Tab-separated table of C-alpha atoms and ligand atoms in Angstrom:
chain	number	residue	atom	x	y	z
P	25	MET	CA	-30.576	13.251	16.802
P	26	ASN	CA	-33.917	13.029	18.174
P	27	THR	CA	-35.616	10.104	19.516
P	28	GLN	CA	-37.899	9.514	16.286
P	29	PHE	CA	-35.025	7.789	14.477
P	30	ASP	CA	-33.905	4.736	16.384
P	31	VAL	CA	-30.084	4.456	14.965
P	32	LYS	CA	-29.967	0.367	16.309
P	33	GLU	CA	-33.305	-0.313	14.982
P	34	ASN	CA	-32.725	1.235	11.568
P	35	VAL	CA	-29.618	-0.758	11.114
P	36	LYS	CA	-31.352	-4.222	12.510
P	37	GLN	CA	-34.044	-3.713	10.070
P	38	TYR	CA	-31.995	-2.702	7.222
P	39	TYR	CA	-29.280	-5.695	7.151
P	40	GLY	CA	-31.676	-8.022	9.338
P	41	GLU	CA	-34.922	-7.692	6.868
P	42	GLU	CA	-34.388	-5.308	3.896
P	43	LEU	CA	-31.344	-6.754	2.608
P	44	GLN	CA	-31.295	-10.442	1.530
P	45	ASN	CA	-27.907	-9.813	-0.389
P	46	THR	CA	-25.808	-7.372	-1.978
P	47	GLN	CA	-27.514	-7.156	-5.028
P	48	ASP	CA	-30.367	-5.336	-2.568
P	49	LEU	CA	-28.227	-2.100	-1.868
P	50	LYS	CA	-29.141	0.768	-3.357
P	51	THR	CA	-25.908	2.526	-3.720
P	52	SER	CA	-22.188	1.636	-4.245
P	53	ALA	CA	-20.953	2.593	-0.575
P	54	CYS	CA	-21.275	-0.542	0.890
P	55	CYS	CA	-19.020	-2.283	-1.802
P	56	THR	CA	-15.365	-3.022	-1.931
P	57	VAL	CA	-14.030	-2.157	-5.548
P	58	GLU	CA	-10.029	-2.287	-5.111
P	59	SER	CA	-9.071	-5.521	-6.378
P	60	LEU	CA	-7.975	-8.195	-3.418
P	61	PRO	CA	-4.376	-9.152	-2.546
P	62	GLN	CA	-3.487	-12.191	-4.256
P	63	TYR	CA	-3.189	-14.392	-0.708
P	64	VAL	CA	-6.759	-13.140	-0.136
P	65	LYS	CA	-8.045	-14.389	-3.442
P	66	GLU	CA	-6.611	-17.858	-2.706
P	67	ILE	CA	-8.689	-17.899	0.442
P	68	LEU	CA	-12.040	-16.413	-1.065
P	69	PRO	CA	-12.909	-19.492	-3.089
P	70	LEU	CA	-12.840	-21.273	0.376
P	71	ILE	CA	-15.569	-19.381	2.009
P	72	HIS	CA	-19.148	-20.513	1.538
P	73	ASP	CA	-21.083	-18.929	-0.973
P	74	GLU	CA	-24.093	-17.552	1.583
P	75	ILE	CA	-21.437	-15.946	3.437
P	76	GLN	CA	-20.014	-14.105	0.347
P	77	SER	CA	-23.554	-13.147	-0.929
P	78	LYS	CA	-24.183	-10.958	2.317
P	79	TYR	CA	-20.964	-9.246	2.173
P	80	TYR	CA	-21.501	-5.166	2.374
P	81	GLY	CA	-17.954	-4.340	3.150
P	82	CYS	CA	-16.581	-1.071	1.328
P	83	GLY	CA	-12.661	-1.910	1.825
P	84	THR	CA	-9.803	-4.210	2.628
P	85	THR	CA	-9.567	-4.370	6.040
P	86	PHE	CA	-6.910	-6.990	6.696
P	87	PRO	CA	-2.845	-6.358	6.745
P	88	ALA	CA	-0.497	-9.119	5.915
P	89	ASP	CA	1.286	-11.071	8.466
P	90	LEU	CA	-1.249	-12.025	10.957
P	91	ASP	CA	-0.084	-15.015	12.028
P	92	GLY	CA	-1.041	-15.942	15.801
P	93	LEU	CA	-2.949	-12.601	15.989
P	94	LYS	CA	-5.744	-12.137	18.544
P	95	ILE	CA	-8.160	-10.322	16.410
P	96	LEU	CA	-11.641	-8.804	16.612
P	97	ASP	CA	-14.114	-8.222	13.669
P	98	ILE	CA	-16.241	-5.622	14.774
P	99	GLY	CA	-19.472	-5.862	13.147
P	100	CYS	CA	-18.702	-8.656	11.216
P	101	GLY	CA	-21.930	-9.483	9.466
P	102	THR	CA	-21.610	-12.908	7.949
P	103	GLY	CA	-18.264	-13.116	8.480
P	104	ARG	CA	-16.753	-13.052	5.208
P	105	ASP	CA	-13.595	-11.164	6.464
P	106	SER	CA	-13.378	-13.082	9.956
P	107	TYR	CA	-13.205	-16.318	8.132
P	108	ILE	CA	-10.498	-14.940	5.614
P	109	MET	CA	-8.545	-13.358	8.663
P	110	SER	CA	-8.808	-16.950	10.452
P	111	LYS	CA	-6.868	-18.221	7.712
P	112	LEU	CA	-4.258	-15.531	7.789
P	113	ALA	CA	-3.675	-16.021	11.625
P	114	GLY	CA	-3.310	-19.775	11.827
P	115	ASN	CA	-3.454	-22.492	14.372
P	116	ASN	CA	-2.188	-19.796	17.020
P	117	GLY	CA	-4.033	-17.142	15.765
P	118	PHE	CA	-7.829	-16.510	16.689
P	119	VAL	CA	-10.553	-14.405	15.269
P	120	TYR	CA	-13.589	-12.976	17.251
P	121	GLY	CA	-16.573	-11.404	15.017
P	122	ILE	CA	-19.151	-9.104	16.764
P	123	ASP	CA	-22.554	-8.447	15.312
P	124	MET	CA	-25.853	-7.039	16.669
P	125	THR	CA	-27.893	-8.431	13.723
P	126	GLU	CA	-29.559	-11.867	14.179
P	127	GLY	CA	-29.968	-12.507	10.396
P	128	GLN	CA	-26.059	-12.025	10.109
P	129	ILE	CA	-24.566	-13.343	12.675
P	130	ASN	CA	-26.303	-16.615	12.636
P	131	VAL	CA	-25.018	-17.193	9.071
P	132	ALA	CA	-21.572	-16.395	10.398
P	133	ASN	CA	-22.267	-19.011	13.412
P	134	GLU	CA	-24.012	-21.190	11.023
P	135	TYR	CA	-20.641	-21.917	9.198
P	136	VAL	CA	-18.023	-22.317	11.874
P	137	GLU	CA	-17.355	-26.346	11.914
P	138	TYR	CA	-17.549	-25.873	7.932
P	139	GLN	CA	-15.143	-23.112	7.601
P	140	ALA	CA	-12.681	-24.389	10.122
P	141	LYS	CA	-12.662	-28.008	8.040
P	142	LYS	CA	-12.368	-25.903	4.820
P	143	LEU	CA	-9.654	-23.802	5.820
P	144	GLY	CA	-7.517	-26.397	7.116
P	145	TYR	CA	-8.029	-26.290	10.892
P	146	GLU	CA	-9.089	-29.418	13.389
P	147	LYS	CA	-10.760	-27.266	15.551
P	148	PRO	CA	-11.926	-23.646	14.926
P	149	ASN	CA	-10.334	-20.661	15.436
P	150	THR	CA	-13.113	-18.289	15.131
P	151	ASN	CA	-16.080	-17.165	17.537
P	152	PHE	CA	-18.905	-15.081	16.564
P	153	ILE	CA	-20.663	-12.912	19.397
P	154	HIS	CA	-23.982	-11.814	18.948
P	155	ASP	CA	-23.897	-8.286	20.753
P	156	ASP	CA	-24.021	-4.311	20.236
P	157	MET	CA	-20.179	-3.216	19.380
P	158	GLU	CA	-20.880	-0.674	22.418
P	159	ASN	CA	-20.611	-4.186	24.457
P	160	ILE	CA	-16.788	-4.988	23.384
P	161	ASP	CA	-15.469	-4.168	26.580
P	162	LYS	CA	-18.045	-6.787	28.244
P	163	HIS	CA	-16.326	-9.467	26.326
P	164	PHE	CA	-12.448	-8.854	26.119
P	165	GLU	CA	-9.783	-7.601	28.464
P	166	ILE	CA	-8.051	-4.088	28.335
P	167	GLU	CA	-5.035	-4.599	26.238
P	168	SER	CA	-5.725	-7.855	25.116
P	169	LEU	CA	-5.999	-7.704	21.053
P	170	ASP	CA	-2.946	-7.437	18.936
P	171	LEU	CA	-5.874	-6.674	15.894
P	172	VAL	CA	-9.135	-4.722	15.593
P	173	THR	CA	-10.954	-4.593	12.481
P	174	SER	CA	-14.186	-3.561	10.857
P	175	ASN	CA	-15.335	-3.034	7.341
P	176	CYS	CA	-17.904	-0.420	6.799
P	177	VAL	CA	-19.507	-0.384	10.535
P	178	ILE	CA	-18.402	2.062	12.443
P	179	ASN	CA	-20.193	4.861	10.418
P	180	LEU	CA	-23.194	2.998	11.607
P	181	ALA	CA	-22.392	3.405	15.330
P	182	GLU	CA	-24.682	5.529	17.629
P	183	ASN	CA	-21.804	6.994	19.482
P	184	LYS	CA	-18.505	6.834	17.492
P	185	ALA	CA	-16.442	8.326	20.189
P	186	LYS	CA	-17.206	5.913	22.445
P	187	ILE	CA	-16.287	2.972	20.193
P	188	ILE	CA	-13.057	4.360	19.387
P	189	GLN	CA	-12.075	4.938	22.734
P	190	LYS	CA	-12.810	1.242	23.548
P	191	ILE	CA	-11.221	-0.373	20.841
P	192	TYR	CA	-8.307	1.669	21.804
P	193	ASP	CA	-8.217	0.635	25.051
P	194	LEU	CA	-8.560	-3.171	24.068
P	195	LEU	CA	-5.798	-2.650	21.862
P	196	LYS	CA	-1.930	-3.998	23.288
P	197	PHE	CA	0.643	-1.526	22.644
P	198	GLY	CA	1.951	-2.013	19.643
P	199	GLY	CA	-1.523	-3.191	18.636
P	200	VAL	CA	-3.516	-1.532	15.527
P	201	PHE	CA	-7.330	-1.021	14.311
P	202	TYR	CA	-7.040	-1.638	10.769
P	203	PHE	CA	-10.327	-0.594	9.273
P	204	SER	CA	-12.799	0.601	6.311
P	205	ASP	CA	-15.198	3.097	6.581
P	206	ILE	CA	-17.571	5.937	4.486
P	207	TYR	CA	-16.515	9.467	5.412
P	208	ALA	CA	-18.229	12.808	4.200
P	209	ASP	CA	-16.753	15.767	3.256
P	210	ARG	CA	-18.602	17.947	5.430
P	211	ARG	CA	-20.904	17.632	8.553
P	212	LEU	CA	-24.156	15.999	7.118
P	213	PRO	CA	-27.429	17.886	7.833
P	214	GLU	CA	-29.862	16.126	10.260
P	215	ASN	CA	-32.549	14.937	7.016
P	216	VAL	CA	-29.447	13.271	5.672
P	217	ARG	CA	-28.474	11.688	8.976
P	218	GLN	CA	-31.996	10.543	9.950
P	219	ASN	CA	-32.822	8.993	6.547
P	220	HIS	CA	-33.530	5.316	6.988
P	221	ILE	CA	-32.071	4.164	3.364
P	222	LEU	CA	-28.893	6.482	3.524
P	223	TYR	CA	-28.170	5.399	7.119
P	224	GLY	CA	-28.725	2.265	6.012
P	225	GLU	CA	-26.365	2.317	3.023
P	226	CYS	CA	-23.546	4.030	5.342
P	227	LEU	CA	-23.670	7.239	4.019
P	228	GLY	CA	-26.274	8.821	6.933
P	229	GLY	CA	-24.047	8.317	9.372
P	230	ALA	CA	-20.618	9.151	7.877
P	231	LEU	CA	-18.507	11.491	9.925
P	232	TYR	CA	-17.032	14.306	8.273
P	233	GLN	CA	-13.516	13.151	8.073
P	234	LYS	CA	-11.910	16.052	10.013
P	235	ASP	CA	-14.170	15.242	12.879
P	236	PHE	CA	-13.231	11.274	12.565
P	237	ILE	CA	-9.257	12.698	13.221
P	238	ARG	CA	-10.200	14.473	16.067
P	239	ILE	CA	-12.242	11.641	17.910
P	240	ALA	CA	-9.133	9.073	16.967
P	241	ARG	CA	-6.577	11.472	18.615
P	242	LYS	CA	-8.854	11.872	21.484
P	243	SER	CA	-8.975	8.694	21.719
P	244	GLY	CA	-5.195	8.108	21.997
P	245	PHE	CA	-4.769	7.241	18.082
P	246	ALA	CA	-2.508	10.275	17.580
P	247	ASP	CA	-1.134	9.919	14.022
P	248	PRO	CA	-4.262	8.340	12.004
P	249	ARG	CA	-2.495	7.075	8.606
P	250	ILE	CA	-4.635	6.561	5.645
P	251	VAL	CA	-3.773	3.423	3.626
P	252	SER	CA	-6.364	4.001	0.654
P	253	HIS	CA	-9.025	6.003	-0.013
P	254	ARG	CA	-11.753	6.663	-2.751
P	255	GLU	CA	-14.365	9.173	-3.776
P	256	ILE	CA	-17.720	7.156	-3.549
P	257	GLU	CA	-19.759	8.400	-6.722
P	258	ILE	CA	-23.293	8.489	-6.170
P	259	THR	CA	-25.223	8.221	-9.335
P	260	GLU	CA	-29.060	7.117	-8.075
P	261	PRO	CA	-30.949	10.755	-8.950
P	262	GLU	CA	-33.071	10.334	-5.599
P	263	ILE	CA	-29.807	9.989	-3.333
P	264	LYS	CA	-28.018	12.416	-5.271
P	265	GLU	CA	-30.843	15.088	-4.362
P	266	LEU	CA	-30.960	14.222	-0.700
P	267	VAL	CA	-27.008	14.282	-0.351
P	268	GLY	CA	-26.750	17.577	-1.904
P	269	ASN	CA	-23.394	18.877	-2.574
P	270	ALA	CA	-21.835	16.657	0.161
P	271	LYS	CA	-18.829	13.963	-1.280
P	272	PHE	CA	-18.243	10.869	0.550
P	273	TYR	CA	-15.279	8.608	0.543
P	274	SER	CA	-14.361	5.310	1.376
P	275	THR	CA	-11.292	5.042	3.467
P	276	THR	CA	-9.093	2.437	5.243
P	277	TYR	CA	-6.996	3.783	8.038
P	278	ARG	CA	-4.227	2.108	10.146
P	279	LEU	CA	-4.367	3.526	13.686
P	280	TRP	CA	-1.320	2.568	15.812
P	281	LYS	CA	-1.602	2.146	19.770
P	282	ILE	CA	1.766	3.167	20.363
P	283	ASP	CA	3.116	5.479	23.358
P	284	GLY	CA	4.664	8.405	22.375
P	285	ILE	CA	3.279	8.926	19.044
P	286	GLU	CA	2.680	12.748	18.691
P	287	ASP	CA	-0.084	14.764	16.496
P	288	ALA	CA	2.561	15.812	13.924
P	289	CYS	CA	5.473	14.017	12.059
P	290	GLU	CA	8.580	15.391	13.680
P	291	ASP	CA	12.088	15.005	12.159
P	292	TYR	CA	14.392	13.347	14.583
P	293	GLY	CA	16.917	12.113	11.916
P	294	HIS	CA	15.714	8.825	11.913
P	295	SER	CA	16.042	6.405	8.622
P	296	ALA	CA	14.788	2.836	7.968
P	297	THR	CA	15.580	0.154	5.429
P	298	TYR	CA	13.097	-2.974	4.707
P	299	LEU	CA	15.006	-6.152	4.983
P	300	GLY	CA	12.363	-8.405	3.155
P	301	GLY	CA	10.838	-11.060	4.706
P	302	HIS	CA	7.249	-10.007	5.235
P	303	PRO	CA	4.761	-12.266	3.941
P	304	GLU	CA	3.282	-11.313	0.501
P	305	ASN	CA	5.813	-8.119	0.181
P	306	GLU	CA	9.075	-9.562	-0.020
P	307	SER	CA	10.398	-6.676	-2.662
P	308	ARG	CA	8.495	-3.566	-0.927
P	309	LEU	CA	6.253	-2.987	1.979
P	310	GLN	CA	3.683	-0.296	1.909
P	311	LEU	CA	3.273	1.190	5.648
P	312	ASP	CA	0.435	3.383	4.539
P	313	SER	CA	-0.210	5.999	1.745
P	314	GLU	CA	2.503	8.015	2.177
P	315	HIS	CA	5.310	5.141	3.162
P	316	LEU	CA	6.234	2.644	0.618
P	317	PHE	CA	9.743	1.044	1.436
P	318	GLU	CA	11.788	-0.849	-1.273
P	319	LYS	CA	13.823	-3.781	0.071
P	320	ASN	CA	17.402	-2.748	0.880
P	321	ARG	CA	16.961	1.228	-0.018
P	322	PRO	CA	17.363	3.054	3.309
P	323	LYS	CA	14.374	6.034	3.573
P	324	ARG	CA	14.470	8.696	5.847
P	325	ILE	CA	11.226	8.645	7.996
P	326	CYS	CA	9.733	10.781	11.090
P	327	GLY	CA	9.866	9.933	14.717
P	328	ASN	CA	6.339	9.069	14.634
P	329	THR	CA	7.060	6.296	11.789
P	330	ALA	CA	9.993	5.107	13.597
P	331	LEU	CA	7.828	4.382	16.652
P	332	MET	CA	5.517	2.483	14.271
P	333	LEU	CA	8.281	0.481	12.654
P	334	SER	CA	10.110	-0.315	16.157
P	335	LYS	CA	7.348	-0.604	18.700
P	336	THR	CA	5.379	-2.992	16.875
P	337	ARG	CA	5.630	-6.306	14.980
P	338	LEU	CA	7.124	-4.613	12.027
P	339	LEU	CA	10.492	-4.267	13.888
P	340	LYS	CA	11.587	-7.728	12.751
P	341	TYR	CA	11.376	-6.723	8.984
P	342	PHE	CA	13.391	-3.257	9.528
P	343	GLN	CA	16.944	-2.081	10.338
P	344	LEU	CA	16.469	1.285	11.985
P	345	SER	CA	19.149	4.329	12.735
P	346	GLY	CA	18.444	7.317	14.794
P	347	ASN	CA	17.178	8.400	18.214
P	348	PHE	CA	14.783	11.116	19.650
P	349	ASN	CA	17.693	13.081	21.103
P	350	GLU	CA	17.893	15.796	18.895
P	351	HIS	CA	15.146	17.624	16.833
P	352	PHE	CA	15.492	18.968	13.402
P	353	GLY	CA	11.803	20.395	12.995
P	354	LEU	CA	8.803	19.283	11.340
P	355	PHE	CA	9.118	16.418	8.975
P	356	GLU	CA	7.051	17.703	5.754
P	357	ASP	CA	4.708	15.703	4.092
P	358	CYS	CA	4.293	12.708	6.131
P	359	GLY	CA	1.043	10.360	6.622
P	360	THR	CA	-1.232	12.768	7.669
P	361	ALA	CA	-2.489	13.647	3.875
P	362	VAL	CA	-6.106	13.840	4.032
P	363	PHE	CA	-8.095	12.961	0.671
P	364	ARG	CA	-5.112	13.852	-1.282
P	365	ASN	CA	-5.969	12.002	-3.808
P	366	SER	CA	-9.823	11.561	-5.065
P	367	SER	CA	-9.569	11.358	-8.639
P	368	ASN	CA	-10.843	7.538	-8.622
P	369	PRO	CA	-14.539	7.732	-7.755
P	370	ILE	CA	-16.235	4.510	-7.168
P	371	SER	CA	-19.355	4.160	-9.259
P	372	SER	CA	-22.399	1.999	-8.896
P	373	THR	CA	-21.440	0.382	-12.657
P	374	ASP	CA	-18.025	-0.416	-11.160
P	375	CYS	CA	-19.138	-1.989	-8.116
P	376	GLY	CA	-18.246	-5.647	-7.979
P	377	CYS	CA	-21.469	-6.372	-5.831
N	429	LIG	C1	-22.415	-2.581	6.131
N	429	LIG	S1	-22.553	-4.231	6.958
N	429	LIG	C2	-21.241	-4.705	6.777
N	429	LIG	C3	-20.815	-6.220	7.462
N	429	LIG	C4	-19.293	-6.755	7.418
N	429	LIG	N1	-18.495	-6.189	8.072
N	429	LIG	C5	-18.810	-7.054	5.955
N	429	LIG	O1	-18.305	-6.415	5.676
N	429	LIG	O2	-19.356	-7.868	5.026
N	429	LIG	C6	-22.789	-3.136	8.591
N	429	LIG	C7	-22.580	-4.329	9.866
N	429	LIG	O3	-22.680	-4.001	11.231
N	429	LIG	C8	-23.745	-4.336	12.014
N	429	LIG	N2	-23.461	-3.142	12.935
N	429	LIG	C9	-24.174	-2.141	13.060
N	429	LIG	N3	-24.154	-1.667	14.153
N	429	LIG	C10	-23.932	-2.358	14.823
N	429	LIG	C11	-23.553	-2.581	16.492
N	429	LIG	N4	-24.003	-1.226	17.170
N	429	LIG	N5	-23.387	-3.584	17.158
N	429	LIG	C12	-23.096	-4.352	16.242
N	429	LIG	N6	-23.114	-4.446	15.013
N	429	LIG	C13	-23.297	-3.768	14.667
N	429	LIG	C14	-24.487	-4.715	10.951
N	429	LIG	O4	-25.395	-5.378	11.647
N	429	LIG	C15	-24.153	-5.232	10.222
N	429	LIG	O5	-23.776	-6.199	9.726
């Protein structure tokens, strides 16, 4: 990018001055249309209206079963997701949020005590940091976080590879980067990448999805798993004209930090049975868009999935069989699908915000 377009100043101006609330968004990119899980719907009324009115997320970025976890929400904005996770993390968990836009993080900070009371805590289990996400390694120790989340933020980063590498380094082994973001079906031309509104609306900075996979793998997240994704329908004529034929997607990924994960799904003859008991998912557990486990029903899985179930906190919910002694070739059709189902576009008219 040339020096004329200052990414950070652009973002700060957009989120700190131009947007007052979700109604000011010019596209449907920074909105969440998927319905929230019931356990989140129950928490939402406890979150202050001002926090919710400035929510600009594009997905659902929290897995269930957060009890006791140390969590970082990158680009937390006014803290809607951070506060929801603080309820799910319980007394023994803790949620940090970081955001560089003063107007956003100030709102998050203003409600720390209020939200703690509302969510049933004697003392807050949240802390909001006003800083650039590029500095996360100054605030946290290497391998100290259980979960890193982020909702529609990485596309705004100036150096996406650098931030993803830092996230990998800060996670514990067995930890996970679970996040939603906007991706494009191609590398975007400079006039789109440097357009003030498109960048602020999370379109201009969107990574070509294959480039994201490359970056994730290089950082150590060898087998990025899609949890959900939707095409964003661009209806605004001016924006349509600017982006041309490019298509955009809102995708939620689950990226595990686990030693030994391979860049392809290999068959070693493993199988897994979900035993039930996972909070909010008693009868079935969805690991990612390709892996739905029904309670008590054994399922053949690849070596990578076996590691995701055995080297993480999911282990207590599964009975696993198999080892890595014998290799039976490639495991077909497993988890690496990219935009397989894009028949469900998000349109501006659907948009909840
Ligand atoms: C689309 S909004 C999403 C906010 C929040 N996650 C939510 O769901 O409401 C993007 C947020 O990322 C923050 N952000 C963008 N670039 C950042 C950076 N380099 N460091 C810290 N925060 C950043 C912006 O200030 C803004 O609050």
